[in-house]
PDB file of C-alpha atoms in Angstrom:
ATOM      1  CA  GLN G   1       0.119  -0.038  -0.081  1.00 85.00           C
ATOM      2  CA  VAL G   2       1.394   3.340  -0.823  1.00 89.00           C
ATOM      3  CA  GLN G   3      -0.302   7.074   0.800  1.00 94.00           C
ATOM      4  CA  LEU G   4       0.146  10.179  -0.957  1.00 95.00           C
ATOM      5  CA  VAL G   5      -0.363  13.197  -0.043  1.00 95.00           C
ATOM      6  CA  GLU G   6      -0.185  16.481  -1.612  1.00 96.00           C
ATOM      7  CA  SER G   7       0.439  19.973  -0.678  1.00 96.00           C
ATOM      8  CA  GLY G   8       1.052  23.332  -2.003  1.00 97.00           C
ATOM      9  CA  GLY G   9      -2.326  24.110  -3.927  1.00 96.00           C
ATOM     10  CA  GLY G  10      -4.050  27.933  -3.061  1.00 97.00           C
ATOM     11  CA  LEU G  11      -5.260  30.927  -5.378  1.00 97.00           C
ATOM     12  CA  VAL G  12      -2.824  32.637  -7.317  1.00 98.00           C
ATOM     13  CA  GLN G  13      -3.679  35.366  -9.941  1.00 97.00           C
ATOM     14  CA  PRO G  14      -2.732  34.922 -13.807  1.00 98.00           C
ATOM     15  CA  GLY G  15       0.631  34.739 -14.689  1.00 97.00           C
ATOM     16  CA  GLY G  16       1.873  33.672 -11.149  1.00 98.00           C
ATOM     17  CA  SER G  17       3.704  30.313  -9.828  1.00 98.00           C
ATOM     18  CA  LEU G  18       2.570  27.621  -7.429  1.00 98.00           C
ATOM     19  CA  ARG G  19       4.622  24.578  -6.461  1.00 98.00           C
ATOM     20  CA  LEU G  20       2.647  21.323  -5.660  1.00 98.00           C
ATOM     21  CA  SER G  21       4.114  18.781  -3.476  1.00 97.00           C
ATOM     22  CA  CYS G  22       3.614  14.671  -3.320  1.00 96.00           C
ATOM     23  CA  ALA G  23       4.653  13.073  -0.487  1.00 95.00           C
ATOM     24  CA  ALA G  24       5.142   9.279  -0.675  1.00 92.00           C
ATOM     25  CA  SER G  25       4.836   6.995   2.362  1.00 90.00           C
ATOM     26  CA  ARG G  26       7.765   4.927   1.141  1.00 85.00           C
ATOM     27  CA  ASN G  27      10.408   5.620  -1.412  1.00 83.00           C
ATOM     28  CA  ILE G  28       8.862   4.292  -4.788  1.00 82.00           C
ATOM     29  CA  PHE G  29      10.629   5.565  -7.398  1.00 81.00           C
ATOM     30  CA  SER G  30      12.092   2.676  -8.645  1.00 80.00           C
ATOM     31  CA  LEU G  31       9.104   0.677  -8.965  1.00 84.00           C
ATOM     32  CA  TYR G  32       6.004   3.166  -9.882  1.00 87.00           C
ATOM     33  CA  ALA G  33       5.741   5.892 -12.256  1.00 90.00           C
ATOM     34  CA  LEU G  34       4.550   9.277 -10.820  1.00 93.00           C
ATOM     35  CA  GLY G  35       2.231  11.528 -12.414  1.00 95.00           C
ATOM     36  CA  TRP G  36       0.263  14.541 -11.605  1.00 98.00           C
ATOM     37  CA  TYR G  37      -3.821  14.746 -12.891  1.00 98.00           C
ATOM     38  CA  ARG G  38      -6.109  17.599 -12.812  1.00 98.00           C
ATOM     39  CA  GLN G  39     -10.063  17.984 -13.000  1.00 98.00           C
ATOM     40  CA  ALA G  40     -11.485  20.949 -13.323  1.00 96.00           C
ATOM     41  CA  PRO G  41     -15.554  21.652 -12.362  1.00 91.00           C
ATOM     42  CA  GLY G  42     -17.843  19.647 -14.638  1.00 94.00           C
ATOM     43  CA  LYS G  43     -14.775  18.295 -16.452  1.00 96.00           C
ATOM     44  CA  GLN G  44     -13.112  14.587 -16.769  1.00 97.00           C
ATOM     45  CA  ARG G  45      -9.929  13.880 -14.692  1.00 97.00           C
ATOM     46  CA  GLU G  46      -6.994  14.529 -17.348  1.00 98.00           C
ATOM     47  CA  TRP G  47      -3.191  13.618 -16.968  1.00 98.00           C
ATOM     48  CA  VAL G  48      -1.328  16.600 -16.573  1.00 98.00           C
ATOM     49  CA  ALA G  49       2.387  15.227 -16.562  1.00 98.00           C
ATOM     50  CA  SER G  50       4.433  11.990 -15.463  1.00 96.00           C
ATOM     51  CA  ILE G  51       7.878  11.401 -14.591  1.00 92.00           C
ATOM     52  CA  ARG G  52       9.108   7.822 -15.117  1.00 87.00           C
ATOM     53  CA  ASN G  53      11.152   5.659 -12.907  1.00 83.00           C
ATOM     54  CA  SER G  54      14.253   6.416 -15.079  1.00 85.00           C
ATOM     55  CA  GLY G  55      13.239  10.243 -14.363  1.00 87.00           C
ATOM     56  CA  HIS G  56      12.056  11.142 -17.672  1.00 92.00           C
ATOM     57  CA  PRO G  57       9.394  13.864 -17.689  1.00 95.00           C
ATOM     58  CA  GLU G  58       6.884  13.947 -19.860  1.00 97.00           C
ATOM     59  CA  TYR G  59       3.950  16.845 -20.352  1.00 98.00           C
ATOM     60  CA  ALA G  60       0.390  17.532 -21.697  1.00 98.00           C
ATOM     61  CA  ASP G  61       0.501  19.651 -24.839  1.00 98.00           C
ATOM     62  CA  SER G  62      -1.563  22.175 -22.487  1.00 97.00           C
ATOM     63  CA  VAL G  63       0.909  22.383 -19.821  1.00 98.00           C
ATOM     64  CA  LYS G  64       4.255  21.902 -21.732  1.00 98.00           C
ATOM     65  CA  GLY G  65       6.596  25.128 -21.226  1.00 97.00           C
ATOM     66  CA  ARG G  66       4.742  25.983 -18.459  1.00 98.00           C
ATOM     67  CA  PHE G  67       4.786  23.285 -16.031  1.00 98.00           C
ATOM     68  CA  THR G  68       7.996  21.146 -14.982  1.00 98.00           C
ATOM     69  CA  ILE G  69       7.657  17.966 -12.905  1.00 97.00           C
ATOM     70  CA  SER G  70      10.349  16.717 -10.684  1.00 94.00           C
ATOM     71  CA  ARG G  71      11.161  14.439  -7.624  1.00 92.00           C
ATOM     72  CA  ASN G  72      13.416  14.381  -4.606  1.00 89.00           C
ATOM     73  CA  VAL G  73      14.086  10.510  -4.078  1.00 84.00           C
ATOM     74  CA  ALA G  74      15.393  10.983  -0.503  1.00 84.00           C
ATOM     75  CA  LYS G  75      12.756  12.827   0.578  1.00 82.00           C
ATOM     76  CA  THR G  76      10.049  10.494  -1.705  1.00 88.00           C
ATOM     77  CA  THR G  77       8.675  13.533  -3.039  1.00 92.00           C
ATOM     78  CA  VAL G  78       7.096  14.282  -6.416  1.00 95.00           C
ATOM     79  CA  TYR G  79       6.777  18.001  -7.506  1.00 97.00           C
ATOM     80  CA  LEU G  80       4.878  20.040 -10.080  1.00 98.00           C
ATOM     81  CA  GLN G  81       6.055  23.378 -10.816  1.00 98.00           C
ATOM     82  CA  MET G  82       3.742  25.622 -12.312  1.00 98.00           C
ATOM     83  CA  ASP G  83       4.383  28.934 -13.903  1.00 98.00           C
ATOM     84  CA  ASN G  84       2.637  31.366 -15.894  1.00 98.00           C
ATOM     85  CA  LEU G  85      -0.535  29.957 -14.925  1.00 98.00           C
ATOM     86  CA  LYS G  86      -3.765  30.827 -16.567  1.00 97.00           C
ATOM     87  CA  SER G  87      -7.322  30.548 -15.354  1.00 97.00           C
ATOM     88  CA  GLU G  88      -8.052  27.332 -17.467  1.00 96.00           C
ATOM     89  CA  ASP G  89      -5.718  25.655 -15.016  1.00 98.00           C
ATOM     90  CA  THR G  90      -7.939  25.864 -12.241  1.00 98.00           C
ATOM     91  CA  ALA G  91      -8.582  22.391 -10.886  1.00 98.00           C
ATOM     92  CA  VAL G  92      -8.101  20.142  -8.345  1.00 98.00           C
ATOM     93  CA  TYR G  93      -4.859  18.407  -8.715  1.00 98.00           C
ATOM     94  CA  TYR G  94      -4.170  15.085  -7.802  1.00 98.00           C
ATOM     95  CA  CYS G  95      -1.020  12.836  -7.757  1.00 97.00           C
ATOM     96  CA  ASN G  96      -0.768   9.390  -8.954  1.00 96.00           C
ATOM     97  CA  ALA G  97       1.598   6.543  -8.306  1.00 93.00           C
ATOM     98  CA  ARG G  98       0.802   3.411 -10.986  1.00 91.00           C
ATOM     99  CA  ARG G  99       2.551   0.440 -12.229  1.00 90.00           C
ATOM    100  CA  PHE G 100       1.222  -2.764 -13.885  1.00 90.00           C
ATOM    101  CA  ASP G 101      -0.559  -4.204 -10.826  1.00 90.00           C
ATOM    102  CA  ALA G 102      -1.536  -1.278  -8.626  1.00 91.00           C
ATOM    103  CA  ASN G 103      -3.005   2.517  -9.165  1.00 93.00           C
ATOM    104  CA  TYR G 104      -2.810   4.932  -6.293  1.00 94.00           C
ATOM    105  CA  TRP G 105      -3.999   8.356  -5.607  1.00 96.00           C
ATOM    106  CA  GLY G 106      -3.505  11.287  -3.191  1.00 96.00           C
ATOM    107  CA  GLN G 107      -6.657  13.242  -2.141  1.00 96.00           C
ATOM    108  CA  GLY G 108      -5.905  16.226  -4.148  1.00 97.00           C
ATOM    109  CA  THR G 109      -5.411  19.943  -3.556  1.00 97.00           C
ATOM    110  CA  GLN G 110      -6.995  22.828  -5.101  1.00 98.00           C
ATOM    111  CA  VAL G 111      -5.500  25.394  -7.547  1.00 98.00           C
ATOM    112  CA  VAL G 112      -7.587  28.286  -8.606  1.00 98.00           C
ATOM    113  CA  VAL G 113      -6.165  30.673 -10.934  1.00 97.00           C
ATOM    114  CA  SER G 114      -8.168  33.982 -10.942  1.00 96.00           C
ATOM    115  CA  SER G 115      -7.793  37.782 -10.540  1.00 94.00           C
TER     116      SER G 115
END
């Protein structure tokens, strides 16, 4: 079992930045792919970014060039640095850890981009 706890959400103005954190209950980076998803009101949950076991990052086109996913293995934490935020980035952001036989989610952290 893996517990994931997100933090760092909040209210920010358009063009601003936030950094989300996802702390895992144990070191799973060599076994799981870690990712961030988001769900806006009235919409389906969508993939935002992932970082593979190798450390290679991948991004959805909508956030490429603005968001950066990274990890700190010693702290068993994954980060999502979000820059140049737009109103359409408003959503609940969820951390995810998955492999072929398991799929874990955090509880989510709210991000609101508004002036």
